[in-house]
């Protein structure tokens, strides 16, 4: 019998026997190419190369004030290397040992990326100033020659790989090829180019590109459709280390270099990698309310800290929820040059996997049966849109594409979503890739209310076809205001176009039950004014009798603490009332809600969900209505002082007073500002009621332009507290 010592050992599987080289899926460099590459036979001893052209220096013109970064709009990147965009010419100056003679001297510039660079893979590119440039290909030309200095213009192909290339200058001699030494200072980043007409992310409108590629300060919308809240976010795509972190994400995903020039593939891979669900991606999702071993999702102020932590350790960062996934994904896309924005869908259907129906079950008295009602509706959900052509789809489905990094359902075996053409979603063309049926259902599902009888049978009592996708918002171009983009996703409710789009979606495979709901005789509206956290308030129930007969009703009011995902945490109020409404009358019934009823049960986003159900005694008709209330939380006061100029010391002061009737314990505060200061964190053990705090930090602006300092305050009993200060820095 064999022993462990004598048993054959199996080595790790390799690419050997399958291909000559392994799959190249890392931007990391391989072995240097030789400085001298001889041609067969040559004279004994070291060949005499003094008579031939030699490179003494390369000037990459890579500083923020020089031509390349200015013309390629990469001057904002806090990176010392040359950063350019594909499909657009950039310049380098090469100093030779003597004057360049194009008649007898031959040289070229080599660009290499990853290990085992190959010309047919696009990972090795050689451009010579003597060759004719072809449209859509790499090209180079001599722009000028002064003494021994040659100015060379190089244009990367508009579909070339996006990443960090190693650069060499090679000179032909009779004995072989002589190259410059490996110099990391000449490494060149090549990005997508929304300004280049031949690039697949070409946008064409400078104002929109300024917003969707160059703007680092974002606004994310949350709350409820009738009470929209907003919070600032620092995307920070130009901060030091962020570009390398974005390339690291693709390396960690083992994405082949050959696919990194295609924005469809890049965005799809990244939508999986931004979440850590199945691939050790960037952020761990957590909706439990317990964030002991990480940072609460509501505490983050920007993407930079998250991305740098991930790139430095390679381990997922704790924790995130939908807006964090969307904001970090937005940074990734904008950093690489893909136009992108964060959108928020208010009342978003989830986990339906293409089913256009969300069910709510009530008993014969009209009271909600929480044991049987399993579907939940997210009060809001954030995802991204990125701009690109879609050569893989029929003409007309390019433009904005929905991509979502929040782990909800698997797509092709991984937690990811998109890119799905927004125009295809609107038209109901759910057969088009990727994940179009899922996004269509998020904005178009019906809410169906069922009455469950004592014998177990169910009947439909109400269908609400207008609840989902109530409103879809994003930030307006150039302004800190909201832009309603609902019409990009769906036709007007009840229109003929909407009906045809739904019919198309059903014809292409989505499941939609044909349900006829009875006509309601009594309408219910739920009204409430803005409510500050910790305050008492009145819930006004408005009943409208549309019949010529009096109606008597038994009404159940259920007040619940809910997560923004619609999942119930606790019921804090349960009330039953008798209501009589005269023929044609509109009657208002006030329900008082005391702060002590809900305060001890609150979860992170201070959302209250009121579910009003009931039965009309005369007809046994079931009545239903819902209202989500977001309690208003206090704001931080942020003030900036000092001379707003590059390299001048300035100060930021944050002020906060605890307005609630209880202590705030273990308070965490964060501040950061793009081009102003890296993330600062401060902790306070306790802030008693009516007590104030003041926090002052100094900072030195590193670049001119408009920017924001964003501050958050977070603790277990108070979340989503933010403040910001906008300032303009002079050169």
XYZ file of C-alpha atoms in Angstrom:
731
model
C 0.000 0.000 0.000
C 1.307 3.429 -0.877
C 2.161 5.913 1.840
C 1.833 9.709 1.623
C 5.578 9.801 0.919
C 5.384 7.365 -2.006
C 2.033 8.454 -3.425
C 2.377 10.522 -6.628
C 1.926 14.249 -6.006
C -0.274 16.219 -8.414
C 1.092 19.583 -9.424
C -1.179 22.573 -9.825
C -2.907 22.700 -13.219
C -1.269 25.073 -15.675
C -1.825 26.310 -19.216
C 0.833 23.888 -20.511
C -0.482 21.759 -23.339
C -3.347 24.137 -23.976
C -1.467 27.205 -25.192
C 2.062 28.534 -25.386
C 1.313 31.281 -22.870
C -1.292 31.614 -20.112
C -4.289 33.909 -20.425
C -3.165 37.478 -19.832
C -5.542 39.017 -17.302
C -3.368 41.459 -15.400
C -2.059 44.946 -16.093
C 1.084 43.969 -14.163
C 4.280 43.981 -16.158
C 6.263 40.940 -17.201
C 9.906 40.520 -18.065
C 11.611 43.507 -19.650
C 12.336 43.236 -23.336
C 16.074 43.329 -24.100
C 17.867 46.630 -24.543
C 19.654 45.135 -27.521
C 18.071 42.541 -29.797
C 20.752 41.230 -32.208
C 20.176 40.061 -35.782
C 21.824 36.700 -36.312
C 25.564 37.009 -37.139
C 27.488 40.113 -36.190
C 31.209 41.000 -35.834
C 33.192 39.512 -32.987
C 32.983 41.445 -29.752
C 30.596 44.246 -28.925
C 29.233 45.886 -32.108
C 30.197 49.512 -32.741
C 26.910 51.431 -32.295
C 28.373 54.891 -31.810
C 27.709 55.846 -35.414
C 24.012 55.112 -35.139
C 21.094 56.943 -33.624
C 20.873 56.739 -29.830
C 18.162 58.005 -27.452
C 19.480 60.286 -24.728
C 16.230 61.455 -23.195
C 12.440 61.221 -23.412
C 10.234 64.103 -22.332
C 6.678 62.826 -21.898
C 5.230 66.355 -21.478
C 3.270 64.888 -18.591
C 2.922 67.685 -16.043
C -0.463 69.166 -15.265
C 0.367 72.424 -17.076
C 1.786 70.897 -20.260
C -0.046 70.233 -23.497
C -0.920 66.550 -23.135
C -2.895 66.572 -19.915
C -4.575 69.844 -20.851
C -5.745 68.705 -24.280
C -6.747 65.251 -23.052
C -8.609 66.673 -20.008
C -6.511 64.570 -17.629
C -4.915 67.470 -15.761
C -7.074 66.779 -12.690
C -5.557 63.345 -12.018
C -3.195 63.364 -9.047
C -0.704 61.167 -10.868
C 2.824 61.985 -12.068
C 2.702 59.752 -15.146
C 1.346 60.651 -18.561
C -2.415 60.054 -18.803
C -4.042 60.349 -22.228
C -7.253 59.318 -23.941
C -7.463 56.997 -26.899
C -8.315 58.195 -30.407
C -6.569 61.533 -29.773
C -3.025 62.640 -30.514
C -0.528 63.286 -27.723
C 3.091 64.469 -27.958
C 6.461 63.345 -26.655
C 9.893 64.880 -27.204
C 12.798 62.517 -27.914
C 16.378 63.750 -27.587
C 18.847 61.800 -29.738
C 22.639 61.875 -29.693
C 22.614 63.805 -32.955
C 20.215 65.315 -35.455
C 17.574 62.882 -36.726
C 17.832 62.087 -40.463
C 14.601 60.442 -41.667
C 16.303 59.287 -44.861
C 18.697 56.937 -43.092
C 17.518 56.690 -39.469
C 14.701 54.401 -38.443
C 13.097 54.372 -35.018
C 9.709 53.543 -33.538
C 7.888 53.698 -30.230
C 6.703 50.488 -28.546
C 3.744 50.235 -26.141
C 3.455 47.067 -24.033
C 0.838 46.061 -21.487
C 0.715 42.999 -19.243
C 2.804 39.881 -19.478
C 3.609 38.200 -22.804
C 2.672 41.182 -25.012
C 1.560 40.213 -28.524
C 0.809 42.330 -31.545
C -2.271 40.377 -32.566
C -3.754 40.794 -29.079
C -3.257 44.553 -28.945
C -0.932 44.169 -25.957
C 2.139 45.063 -28.035
C 1.973 48.076 -30.343
C 4.822 49.548 -32.401
C 4.258 52.915 -34.076
C 6.740 54.365 -36.550
C 6.706 57.969 -37.788
C 7.580 56.745 -41.265
C 4.479 54.638 -41.823
C 1.159 55.864 -43.179
C -1.515 56.261 -40.517
C -4.738 54.318 -41.103
C -8.089 55.414 -39.685
C -8.943 53.473 -36.572
C -5.347 52.324 -36.038
C -2.412 53.540 -33.981
C -0.332 56.169 -35.719
C 2.653 58.503 -35.260
C 4.143 61.454 -37.108
C 7.030 63.848 -36.635
C 5.585 67.217 -35.631
C 8.880 69.038 -35.521
C 12.626 68.645 -35.281
C 15.032 71.096 -33.661
C 18.648 70.006 -33.525
C 18.720 66.614 -31.857
C 15.190 66.938 -30.385
C 12.273 65.405 -32.272
C 8.658 66.136 -31.314
C 6.528 63.113 -32.061
C 2.734 63.023 -32.237
C 1.208 59.636 -31.332
C -2.458 58.714 -31.713
C -3.711 55.542 -29.973
C -6.391 53.553 -31.747
C -9.916 54.597 -30.655
C -10.656 51.020 -29.570
C -7.324 50.163 -27.961
C -6.964 48.512 -24.557
C -7.509 50.803 -21.587
C -4.798 50.518 -18.958
C -1.178 51.341 -18.111
C 1.317 50.757 -20.924
C 5.108 50.490 -20.707
C 6.859 52.647 -23.288
C 10.146 52.125 -25.130
C 11.864 53.803 -28.063
C 13.549 51.342 -30.433
C 16.205 52.220 -33.005
C 17.211 50.068 -35.973
C 20.928 49.371 -36.486
C 22.635 46.953 -38.906
C 23.412 44.665 -35.967
C 20.026 44.656 -34.253
C 17.435 46.713 -32.433
C 18.581 49.037 -29.662
C 15.976 50.064 -27.055
C 15.718 52.484 -24.207
C 15.967 51.079 -20.717
C 12.902 50.258 -18.667
C 11.777 53.486 -17.014
C 8.549 53.573 -14.947
C 8.518 57.353 -15.393
C 7.553 56.860 -19.044
C 4.638 54.517 -18.276
C 1.514 55.854 -19.956
C -2.124 55.416 -18.954
C -4.578 55.278 -21.857
C -8.255 55.860 -21.053
C -11.620 55.874 -22.812
C -12.304 59.122 -24.676
C -15.873 60.503 -24.715
C -14.616 63.470 -26.770
C -13.357 61.273 -29.667
C -16.026 60.526 -32.332
C -14.571 57.073 -33.081
C -14.528 55.958 -29.434
C -17.474 53.793 -28.373
C -18.129 56.077 -25.373
C -18.298 59.239 -27.516
C -20.882 61.634 -26.098
C -20.496 64.768 -28.160
C -21.912 67.301 -25.681
C -19.187 69.064 -23.709
C -21.508 70.186 -20.919
C -22.704 66.645 -20.295
C -19.168 65.223 -20.460
C -18.056 67.818 -17.917
C -20.753 66.494 -15.583
C -20.575 62.763 -16.274
C -16.771 62.360 -16.542
C -15.034 65.329 -14.922
C -17.302 66.213 -11.995
C -16.095 64.710 -8.714
C -18.915 66.039 -6.520
C -22.139 64.063 -6.723
C -25.601 64.066 -5.206
C -27.451 60.854 -4.372
C -31.221 60.898 -3.903
C -33.025 58.739 -1.366
C -36.115 58.716 0.845
C -39.648 58.427 -0.525
C -41.143 59.688 -3.795
C -43.192 62.415 -2.085
C -40.366 63.344 0.336
C -37.131 63.107 -1.621
C -33.933 63.575 0.366
C -30.431 64.099 -0.995
C -26.916 63.521 0.254
C -23.566 64.696 -1.159
C -20.885 62.256 -2.282
C -17.241 62.706 -3.228
C -16.592 60.459 -6.219
C -12.924 61.520 -6.148
C -12.004 59.826 -9.420
C -8.876 62.008 -9.783
C -7.468 61.505 -6.293
C -4.058 59.889 -5.809
C -4.152 56.112 -6.220
C -7.732 55.855 -7.478
C -6.801 55.202 -11.126
C -4.476 52.370 -10.122
C -7.200 51.022 -7.819
C -9.616 50.872 -10.753
C -7.088 48.939 -12.843
C -6.505 46.645 -9.857
C -10.235 45.841 -9.771
C -10.058 44.504 -13.328
C -6.909 42.562 -12.469
C -8.611 41.076 -9.406
C -11.486 40.001 -11.648
C -8.912 38.302 -13.915
C -10.428 40.181 -16.837
C -8.512 39.462 -20.046
C -6.631 42.498 -21.300
C -8.111 41.973 -24.747
C -11.560 42.887 -23.411
C -10.516 46.065 -21.629
C -11.115 48.291 -24.614
C -14.807 47.377 -24.755
C -16.994 49.435 -22.360
C -19.739 46.787 -22.463
C -17.353 44.153 -21.091
C -15.643 46.540 -18.672
C -18.904 47.731 -17.124
C -20.302 44.203 -16.871
C -17.182 42.868 -15.149
C -17.086 45.839 -12.788
C -20.770 45.485 -11.865
C -19.808 42.090 -10.421
C -16.546 43.234 -8.841
C -17.861 46.273 -6.963
C -19.810 43.902 -4.698
C -18.048 41.162 -2.737
C -20.852 38.620 -2.901
C -19.144 35.900 -4.954
C -15.724 37.178 -6.032
C -14.120 39.041 -3.087
C -14.998 42.313 -4.761
C -14.751 45.821 -3.373
C -17.624 46.174 -0.870
C -19.432 43.808 1.475
C -23.185 44.400 1.463
C -24.889 44.577 4.860
C -28.533 45.438 5.555
C -28.696 44.023 9.097
C -28.102 47.215 11.079
C -25.092 45.601 12.815
C -21.879 47.238 11.564
C -19.587 46.448 14.506
C -16.751 45.132 12.325
C -16.785 47.845 9.693
C -18.114 51.258 8.726
C -21.876 51.805 8.559
C -23.008 52.381 4.953
C -24.526 55.722 5.972
C -21.189 56.980 7.373
C -19.203 57.053 4.118
C -18.667 60.441 2.494
C -16.984 59.285 -0.709
C -15.452 56.515 -2.776
C -11.749 57.271 -2.330
C -11.244 55.698 1.096
C -13.112 52.560 -0.002
C -11.155 52.075 -3.230
C -7.741 52.763 -1.681
C -8.410 50.378 1.199
C -9.420 47.669 -1.244
C -6.411 48.208 -3.517
C -3.937 48.239 -0.648
C -5.094 45.008 0.976
C -7.048 43.218 -1.725
C -9.767 42.415 0.811
C -13.413 43.535 0.605
C -14.307 46.703 2.523
C -17.135 46.646 5.097
C -19.943 47.823 4.549
C -22.173 49.050 1.760
C -25.765 49.327 0.610
C -27.185 50.247 -2.776
C -26.094 53.907 -2.877
C -22.550 52.967 -1.788
C -22.286 50.333 -4.524
C -23.625 52.822 -7.072
C -21.362 55.664 -5.947
C -18.170 53.564 -5.987
C -19.149 52.092 -9.359
C -19.677 55.653 -10.631
C -16.142 56.565 -9.547
C -14.757 53.527 -11.379
C -16.546 54.404 -14.624
C -15.713 58.112 -14.605
C -12.097 57.449 -13.655
C -11.617 55.281 -16.752
C -13.382 57.838 -18.951
C -16.812 56.227 -19.347
C -19.605 58.812 -18.869
C -21.696 57.703 -15.894
C -24.277 58.876 -13.377
C -26.111 57.535 -10.321
C -29.899 57.220 -10.649
C -32.486 56.498 -7.938
C -35.686 54.570 -8.630
C -38.398 55.329 -6.076
C -40.495 52.256 -5.247
C -38.387 49.589 -6.860
C -39.502 45.969 -7.297
C -36.804 43.529 -6.214
C -36.113 39.816 -6.330
C -38.924 39.191 -8.785
C -36.681 37.741 -11.512
C -38.794 39.072 -14.328
C -42.198 38.657 -12.667
C -44.307 41.784 -13.179
C -46.297 41.259 -9.997
C -45.788 41.997 -6.294
C -48.365 40.422 -3.977
C -49.880 41.704 -0.710
C -52.314 39.446 1.219
C -55.122 40.693 3.496
C -57.660 38.696 5.514
C -61.445 38.944 5.182
C -61.517 41.928 7.558
C -58.989 43.742 5.391
C -56.045 43.370 7.796
C -52.625 42.724 6.268
C -51.414 39.144 6.745
C -47.668 39.563 7.310
C -47.038 35.824 7.461
C -48.258 35.344 3.894
C -47.024 38.639 2.409
C -43.442 37.840 1.415
C -42.804 40.332 -1.391
C -41.303 43.661 -0.383
C -40.916 46.887 -2.303
C -37.739 48.915 -1.848
C -38.656 52.527 -1.050
C -35.792 53.505 -3.316
C -32.947 51.799 -5.097
C -29.809 53.316 -6.631
C -28.037 52.030 -9.715
C -25.881 53.525 -12.473
C -26.206 54.535 -16.071
C -23.190 54.630 -18.371
C -23.051 56.019 -21.889
C -21.810 53.944 -24.827
C -22.629 52.621 -28.259
C -23.885 49.038 -28.387
C -22.473 47.382 -31.477
C -23.744 44.071 -30.057
C -27.361 45.297 -30.245
C -29.568 46.445 -33.130
C -29.187 50.074 -34.143
C -30.861 52.565 -31.836
C -30.158 50.901 -28.498
C -26.965 52.733 -27.630
C -26.780 55.727 -25.283
C -27.550 55.282 -21.601
C -27.171 51.753 -20.264
C -28.404 50.615 -16.834
C -25.756 48.836 -14.743
C -26.195 47.783 -11.131
C -23.525 46.584 -8.702
C -25.878 45.863 -5.781
C -26.018 42.075 -5.301
C -29.664 41.123 -5.905
C -29.939 38.278 -8.418
C -27.280 36.317 -10.276
C -26.714 36.959 -13.965
C -24.778 34.278 -15.850
C -23.811 32.831 -12.463
C -22.554 36.026 -10.799
C -24.144 38.838 -8.828
C -24.198 41.583 -11.425
C -26.647 43.445 -13.621
C -26.289 45.088 -17.037
C -25.415 46.874 -19.109
C -29.070 46.983 -20.189
C -30.104 49.514 -22.812
C -32.405 52.077 -21.198
C -34.146 52.547 -24.544
C -34.731 48.782 -24.750
C -36.239 48.869 -21.243
C -38.632 51.621 -22.302
C -39.658 49.749 -25.448
C -40.149 46.427 -23.641
C -37.409 44.751 -25.720
C -36.521 42.462 -22.840
C -34.855 39.870 -25.099
C -31.839 42.167 -25.512
C -28.836 41.605 -23.224
C -27.938 42.160 -20.461
C -30.565 41.704 -17.691
C -33.114 43.923 -19.414
C -36.076 41.889 -18.013
C -34.921 42.472 -14.441
C -34.651 46.252 -14.787
C -37.934 46.417 -16.742
C -39.680 44.648 -13.850
C -38.085 46.986 -11.284
C -39.854 49.978 -12.803
C -43.019 48.361 -14.219
C -44.319 45.712 -11.796
C -47.907 45.861 -10.503
C -48.809 45.646 -6.827
C -51.653 43.127 -6.464
C -53.714 42.991 -3.260
C -55.370 39.645 -2.529
C -58.087 38.794 -0.011
C -57.565 35.385 1.540
C -60.764 33.696 2.618
C -61.142 31.296 5.519
C -61.240 28.337 3.132
C -57.779 29.287 1.820
C -58.886 30.630 -1.563
C -57.799 34.082 -2.683
C -59.369 36.795 -4.793
C -57.983 40.046 -6.138
C -59.326 43.142 -4.434
C -57.044 45.792 -5.911
C -54.339 46.208 -8.534
C -52.022 49.224 -8.393
C -50.194 49.455 -11.738
C -48.618 52.828 -10.951
C -46.778 52.156 -7.682
C -43.447 50.856 -9.029
C -41.015 53.196 -10.695
C -42.937 56.158 -9.326
C -40.045 58.477 -10.107
C -36.439 58.072 -11.290
C -34.043 60.886 -10.401
C -30.437 61.834 -11.079
C -28.361 64.984 -10.641
C -28.934 67.778 -13.117
C -26.059 68.722 -15.437
C -24.017 71.561 -13.942
C -26.386 72.181 -11.024
C -27.046 70.698 -7.594
C -30.651 69.971 -8.470
C -32.553 66.830 -9.363
C -33.392 65.758 -12.897
C -36.392 63.479 -13.496
C -35.439 60.779 -16.025
C -38.519 58.579 -15.570
C -39.513 59.193 -19.182
C -36.280 57.504 -20.336
C -37.428 54.241 -18.727
C -41.180 54.217 -19.320
C -43.941 55.867 -21.282
C -46.584 57.904 -19.409
C -48.762 55.747 -17.168
C -51.924 54.624 -18.937
C -50.760 55.682 -22.401
C -51.078 53.540 -25.502
C -47.280 53.431 -25.783
C -47.017 52.049 -22.259
C -49.527 49.322 -23.052
C -47.631 48.338 -26.208
C -44.287 48.256 -24.324
C -45.772 45.966 -21.679
C -47.290 43.736 -24.348
C -43.882 43.530 -26.030
C -42.218 42.559 -22.735
C -44.806 39.835 -22.159
C -44.449 38.588 -25.730
C -40.690 38.298 -25.210
C -41.036 36.176 -22.084
C -41.953 38.240 -19.027
C -44.779 36.810 -16.916
C -47.724 39.095 -16.248
C -51.009 37.859 -14.805
C -54.095 39.250 -16.518
C -56.021 40.371 -13.442
C -59.198 42.407 -13.356
C -59.655 44.271 -10.093
C -63.062 45.499 -8.897
C -63.845 49.201 -9.176
C -63.374 50.963 -5.830
C -66.296 52.856 -4.285
C -64.227 54.600 -1.612
C -60.797 56.148 -2.106
C -58.253 56.533 0.699
C -55.486 59.150 0.735
C -52.844 59.365 3.467
C -51.442 62.824 4.219
C -48.760 63.948 6.660
C -46.571 67.024 6.978
C -42.759 66.884 7.176
C -41.823 65.394 10.543
C -38.597 65.953 12.462
C -37.041 62.930 14.129
C -38.276 62.744 17.725
C -41.469 64.752 17.108
C -45.135 63.838 17.544
C -47.252 64.140 14.401
C -50.700 63.618 12.901
C -51.438 61.077 10.174
C -54.456 62.357 8.215
C -56.591 59.674 6.550
C -58.851 61.097 3.864
C -61.875 59.025 2.756
C -63.846 59.927 -0.357
C -67.234 58.233 -0.878
C -67.951 58.151 -4.610
C -71.411 56.544 -4.240
C -74.903 58.046 -3.549
C -75.127 55.884 -0.413
C -73.581 56.189 3.044
C -70.658 53.860 3.721
C -69.487 52.434 7.049
C -65.978 51.015 7.263
C -63.732 49.184 9.673
C -60.233 50.607 9.174
C -56.960 49.069 10.379
C -53.894 51.300 10.738
C -50.558 49.508 10.996
C -47.465 51.611 11.615
C -44.162 49.828 11.007
C -40.482 50.599 11.291
C -39.004 49.507 7.959
C -35.623 49.297 6.317
C -35.447 51.215 3.053
C -35.654 47.827 1.351
C -39.268 47.564 2.518
C -38.469 44.806 5.009
C -40.346 45.309 8.289
C -38.280 45.663 11.450
C -41.063 46.156 14.008
C -44.724 47.196 14.244
C -44.990 50.173 16.600
C -48.645 51.089 16.136
C -51.824 49.065 15.566
C -55.185 50.777 15.567
C -58.724 49.888 14.459
C -61.351 52.575 13.775
C -64.984 52.722 12.670
C -65.522 55.368 9.990
C -68.808 56.497 8.432
C -68.820 58.639 5.282
C -71.942 60.304 3.877
C -72.874 60.054 0.151
C -70.380 62.042 -1.932
C -68.567 63.202 1.204
C -64.829 63.528 1.737
C -63.974 62.937 5.385
C -60.638 63.253 7.196
C -59.763 61.121 10.216
C -56.674 62.105 12.232
C -54.419 59.463 13.773
C -51.997 60.792 16.407
C -48.502 59.285 16.501
C -46.352 59.907 19.589
C -42.557 59.970 19.393
C -42.228 57.466 22.242
C -44.143 54.958 20.118
C -41.489 54.773 17.381
C -38.187 56.144 18.756
C -37.011 53.005 20.533
C -37.625 50.860 17.445
C -35.936 53.037 14.779
C -33.436 51.544 12.342
C -30.807 53.338 10.311
C -32.827 55.392 7.840
C -35.683 56.478 10.132
C -38.450 55.283 7.817
C -42.024 54.633 8.942
C -44.409 52.644 6.759
C -48.118 53.093 7.387
C -50.332 50.390 5.919
C -54.035 51.295 5.969
C -56.492 48.528 5.130
C -60.166 48.010 5.796
C -63.551 46.645 4.753
C -66.728 48.419 3.647
C -69.514 46.838 5.736
C -72.259 47.324 3.143
C -70.376 45.709 0.229
C -67.530 43.719 1.868
C -65.184 45.609 -0.439
C -61.533 45.750 0.736
C -59.756 49.114 0.922
C -55.956 49.565 0.897
C -53.467 52.429 1.032
C -49.787 52.900 1.947
C -47.580 55.783 2.971
C -43.858 55.745 3.679
C -42.669 58.583 5.893
C -39.010 59.544 6.138
C -38.316 61.368 9.388
C -36.273 64.531 8.926
C -32.839 64.365 10.571
C -30.712 67.398 11.565
C -28.002 68.825 9.321
C -24.382 69.630 10.017
C -23.147 73.205 9.702
C -19.884 73.344 7.728
C -17.893 76.604 7.454
C -14.628 77.263 5.618
C -12.130 80.034 6.387
C -8.789 81.169 4.985
C -7.497 82.262 1.585
C -8.941 79.946 -1.113
C -5.743 79.479 -3.072
C -3.571 76.522 -4.045
C -0.942 75.697 -1.382
C -2.457 78.161 1.132
C -3.553 76.812 4.508
C -7.293 76.890 5.142
C -9.629 75.697 7.900
C -12.939 73.871 7.968
C -15.208 73.943 11.036
C -18.125 71.585 11.631
C -20.857 72.404 14.141
C -23.642 70.150 15.405
C -26.247 70.289 18.182
C -28.036 67.150 19.315
C -31.758 67.984 18.794
C -33.241 64.697 20.033
C -34.315 63.819 23.568
C -31.742 61.100 24.129
C -27.955 60.655 24.221
C -26.059 59.951 21.016
C -23.443 57.300 21.838
C -20.282 56.292 19.937
C -20.654 59.017 17.328
C -18.451 58.698 14.239
C -17.695 61.724 12.036
C -15.995 61.814 8.642
C -14.895 64.610 6.336
C -13.176 64.766 2.967
C -12.895 66.957 -0.108
C -11.582 66.254 -3.588
C -8.343 68.157 -4.127
C -8.643 69.580 -0.616
C -8.104 66.959 2.074
C -8.027 63.212 2.457
C -10.560 61.485 4.673
C -10.444 62.559 8.318
C -12.246 60.583 11.038
C -13.201 61.721 14.533
C -15.084 59.853 17.274
C -17.166 61.158 20.181
C -18.127 58.865 23.035
C -21.362 60.667 23.923
C -23.340 63.746 22.861
C -26.125 64.536 25.389
C -29.443 66.151 24.342
C -29.107 69.839 23.372
C -25.295 69.575 23.596
C -23.129 70.977 20.808
C -19.800 70.011 19.295
C -17.292 71.862 17.141
C -14.634 70.151 15.009
C -11.960 72.153 13.163
C -9.389 70.784 10.714
C -6.759 72.517 8.600
C -6.144 71.679 4.953
C -4.082 72.866 1.982
C -5.760 72.837 -1.479
C -3.680 70.993 -4.062
C -5.367 72.185 -7.260
C -7.563 75.069 -8.467
C -11.252 74.909 -9.317
C -14.569 74.333 -7.588
C -14.791 71.624 -4.955
C -16.730 70.567 -1.873
C -15.918 69.455 1.627
C -18.396 66.776 2.695
C -18.983 65.766 6.320
C -21.083 62.960 7.817
C -22.199 62.111 11.364
C -23.219 58.569 12.166
C -24.178 56.499 15.208
C -26.505 53.618 15.975
C -29.435 55.877 16.836
C -28.923 58.625 14.221
C -27.930 58.035 10.607
C -27.901 59.998 7.343
C -26.673 63.268 8.930
C -24.631 65.289 6.444
C -23.277 68.723 5.715
C -21.157 70.313 3.020
C -19.345 73.492 2.077
C -18.607 74.495 -1.500
C -15.578 76.615 -2.338
C -13.672 77.848 -5.368
C -9.869 77.591 -5.216
C -7.720 80.093 -7.103
C -4.447 79.026 -8.795
